């Protein structure tokens, strides 16, 4: 069965949404860099900590994480900072 949406692995990073982890004090500048990016096809890429296994048994009713998906966590301040870059629906 075909999925209603599929990620396009050929899409490229277009622009950061919000501020960098360094600007928000959420990174030591080495390899701890949560981030939110708009891709050139309009999709969004989120870099965060993979806590799929921690949350899988606690997901709300109707929420699922597919075998090829990961639940990632980013700092709340990072999403708040990105609000100005996210258009209304």
PDB file of C-alpha atoms in Angstrom:
ATOM      1  CA  UNK A   1       0.000   0.000   0.000  1.00  0.00           C
ATOM      2  CA  UNK A   2       1.379   3.407  -0.974  1.00  0.00           C
ATOM      3  CA  UNK A   3       1.879   6.013   1.717  1.00  0.00           C
ATOM      4  CA  UNK A   4       0.061   9.336   1.517  1.00  0.00           C
ATOM      5  CA  UNK A   5       3.400  11.119   1.996  1.00  0.00           C
ATOM      6  CA  UNK A   6       6.959   9.983   1.451  1.00  0.00           C
ATOM      7  CA  UNK A   7      10.175  11.813   2.305  1.00  0.00           C
ATOM      8  CA  UNK A   8      12.251  12.813  -0.714  1.00  0.00           C
ATOM      9  CA  UNK A   9      15.915  11.951  -0.052  1.00  0.00           C
ATOM     10  CA  UNK A  10      17.021  14.212  -2.916  1.00  0.00           C
ATOM     11  CA  UNK A  11      15.655  17.376  -1.242  1.00  0.00           C
ATOM     12  CA  UNK A  12      18.347  19.825  -0.149  1.00  0.00           C
ATOM     13  CA  UNK A  13      18.663  22.077   2.890  1.00  0.00           C
ATOM     14  CA  UNK A  14      17.292  25.501   1.969  1.00  0.00           C
ATOM     15  CA  UNK A  15      17.279  27.588   5.165  1.00  0.00           C
ATOM     16  CA  UNK A  16      17.344  27.275   8.922  1.00  0.00           C
ATOM     17  CA  UNK A  17      14.090  27.966  10.745  1.00  0.00           C
ATOM     18  CA  UNK A  18      14.707  30.031  13.842  1.00  0.00           C
ATOM     19  CA  UNK A  19      18.125  30.305  15.475  1.00  0.00           C
ATOM     20  CA  UNK A  20      21.062  27.924  15.613  1.00  0.00           C
ATOM     21  CA  UNK A  21      21.645  25.763  18.671  1.00  0.00           C
ATOM     22  CA  UNK A  22      24.732  27.839  19.425  1.00  0.00           C
ATOM     23  CA  UNK A  23      22.703  31.082  19.368  1.00  0.00           C
ATOM     24  CA  UNK A  24      20.206  29.520  21.797  1.00  0.00           C
ATOM     25  CA  UNK A  25      22.848  28.097  24.131  1.00  0.00           C
ATOM     26  CA  UNK A  26      21.765  24.526  23.307  1.00  0.00           C
ATOM     27  CA  UNK A  27      25.123  23.404  21.914  1.00  0.00           C
ATOM     28  CA  UNK A  28      28.734  23.345  22.966  1.00  0.00           C
ATOM     29  CA  UNK A  29      29.681  23.909  19.325  1.00  0.00           C
ATOM     30  CA  UNK A  30      30.926  20.374  18.701  1.00  0.00           C
ATOM     31  CA  UNK A  31      28.453  17.609  17.891  1.00  0.00           C
ATOM     32  CA  UNK A  32      25.405  18.645  19.932  1.00  0.00           C
ATOM     33  CA  UNK A  33      23.437  20.620  17.404  1.00  0.00           C
ATOM     34  CA  UNK A  34      19.665  20.249  17.409  1.00  0.00           C
ATOM     35  CA  UNK A  35      18.267  22.148  14.459  1.00  0.00           C
ATOM     36  CA  UNK A  36      15.208  22.807  12.266  1.00  0.00           C
ATOM     37  CA  UNK A  37      15.554  23.308   8.502  1.00  0.00           C
ATOM     38  CA  UNK A  38      13.243  23.910   5.583  1.00  0.00           C
ATOM     39  CA  UNK A  39      14.135  21.767   2.586  1.00  0.00           C
ATOM     40  CA  UNK A  40      13.936  23.015  -0.981  1.00  0.00           C
ATOM     41  CA  UNK A  41      10.775  20.946  -1.572  1.00  0.00           C
ATOM     42  CA  UNK A  42       8.963  22.555   1.393  1.00  0.00           C
ATOM     43  CA  UNK A  43       9.425  19.647   3.801  1.00  0.00           C
ATOM     44  CA  UNK A  44      11.011  20.195   7.227  1.00  0.00           C
ATOM     45  CA  UNK A  45      14.094  18.443   8.610  1.00  0.00           C
ATOM     46  CA  UNK A  46      14.498  18.220  12.387  1.00  0.00           C
ATOM     47  CA  UNK A  47      17.771  17.212  14.024  1.00  0.00           C
ATOM     48  CA  UNK A  48      17.327  16.133  17.617  1.00  0.00           C
ATOM     49  CA  UNK A  49      17.945  13.388  20.137  1.00  0.00           C
ATOM     50  CA  UNK A  50      16.500  10.040  19.115  1.00  0.00           C
ATOM     51  CA  UNK A  51      14.245   8.989  22.008  1.00  0.00           C
ATOM     52  CA  UNK A  52      12.048   6.643  19.999  1.00  0.00           C
ATOM     53  CA  UNK A  53      12.658   3.670  22.287  1.00  0.00           C
ATOM     54  CA  UNK A  54      12.014   5.754  25.411  1.00  0.00           C
ATOM     55  CA  UNK A  55       8.636   7.020  24.201  1.00  0.00           C
ATOM     56  CA  UNK A  56       7.318   4.116  22.093  1.00  0.00           C
ATOM     57  CA  UNK A  57       5.389   2.530  24.974  1.00  0.00           C
ATOM     58  CA  UNK A  58       4.004   5.906  26.112  1.00  0.00           C
ATOM     59  CA  UNK A  59       2.588   7.267  22.855  1.00  0.00           C
ATOM     60  CA  UNK A  60      -0.905   8.786  23.036  1.00  0.00           C
ATOM     61  CA  UNK A  61      -3.833   6.970  21.441  1.00  0.00           C
ATOM     62  CA  UNK A  62      -3.687   7.243  17.658  1.00  0.00           C
ATOM     63  CA  UNK A  63       0.023   8.113  17.547  1.00  0.00           C
ATOM     64  CA  UNK A  64       2.482   5.683  15.995  1.00  0.00           C
ATOM     65  CA  UNK A  65       6.149   5.689  15.030  1.00  0.00           C
ATOM     66  CA  UNK A  66       6.765   3.602  11.918  1.00  0.00           C
ATOM     67  CA  UNK A  67       9.652   1.179  11.661  1.00  0.00           C
ATOM     68  CA  UNK A  68      11.507   3.651   9.426  1.00  0.00           C
ATOM     69  CA  UNK A  69      10.658   6.702  11.580  1.00  0.00           C
ATOM     70  CA  UNK A  70      12.237   8.187  14.704  1.00  0.00           C
ATOM     71  CA  UNK A  71      10.804  10.364  17.453  1.00  0.00           C
ATOM     72  CA  UNK A  72      13.287  13.150  18.079  1.00  0.00           C
ATOM     73  CA  UNK A  73      13.371  15.724  20.844  1.00  0.00           C
ATOM     74  CA  UNK A  74      14.579  19.312  20.416  1.00  0.00           C
ATOM     75  CA  UNK A  75      14.746  22.139  22.961  1.00  0.00           C
ATOM     76  CA  UNK A  76      11.429  23.958  23.302  1.00  0.00           C
ATOM     77  CA  UNK A  77      13.234  27.286  22.901  1.00  0.00           C
ATOM     78  CA  UNK A  78      14.366  26.161  19.453  1.00  0.00           C
ATOM     79  CA  UNK A  79      10.811  25.655  18.186  1.00  0.00           C
ATOM     80  CA  UNK A  80       9.699  28.914  19.806  1.00  0.00           C
ATOM     81  CA  UNK A  81      12.510  30.764  18.032  1.00  0.00           C
ATOM     82  CA  UNK A  82      11.460  29.195  14.713  1.00  0.00           C
ATOM     83  CA  UNK A  83       7.866  30.430  15.048  1.00  0.00           C
ATOM     84  CA  UNK A  84       8.596  33.619  13.089  1.00  0.00           C
ATOM     85  CA  UNK A  85       9.868  31.526  10.142  1.00  0.00           C
ATOM     86  CA  UNK A  86       6.893  29.142  10.031  1.00  0.00           C
ATOM     87  CA  UNK A  87       3.975  30.389   7.911  1.00  0.00           C
ATOM     88  CA  UNK A  88       0.387  30.071   9.102  1.00  0.00           C
ATOM     89  CA  UNK A  89      -1.586  27.267   7.508  1.00  0.00           C
TER      90      UNK A  89
END
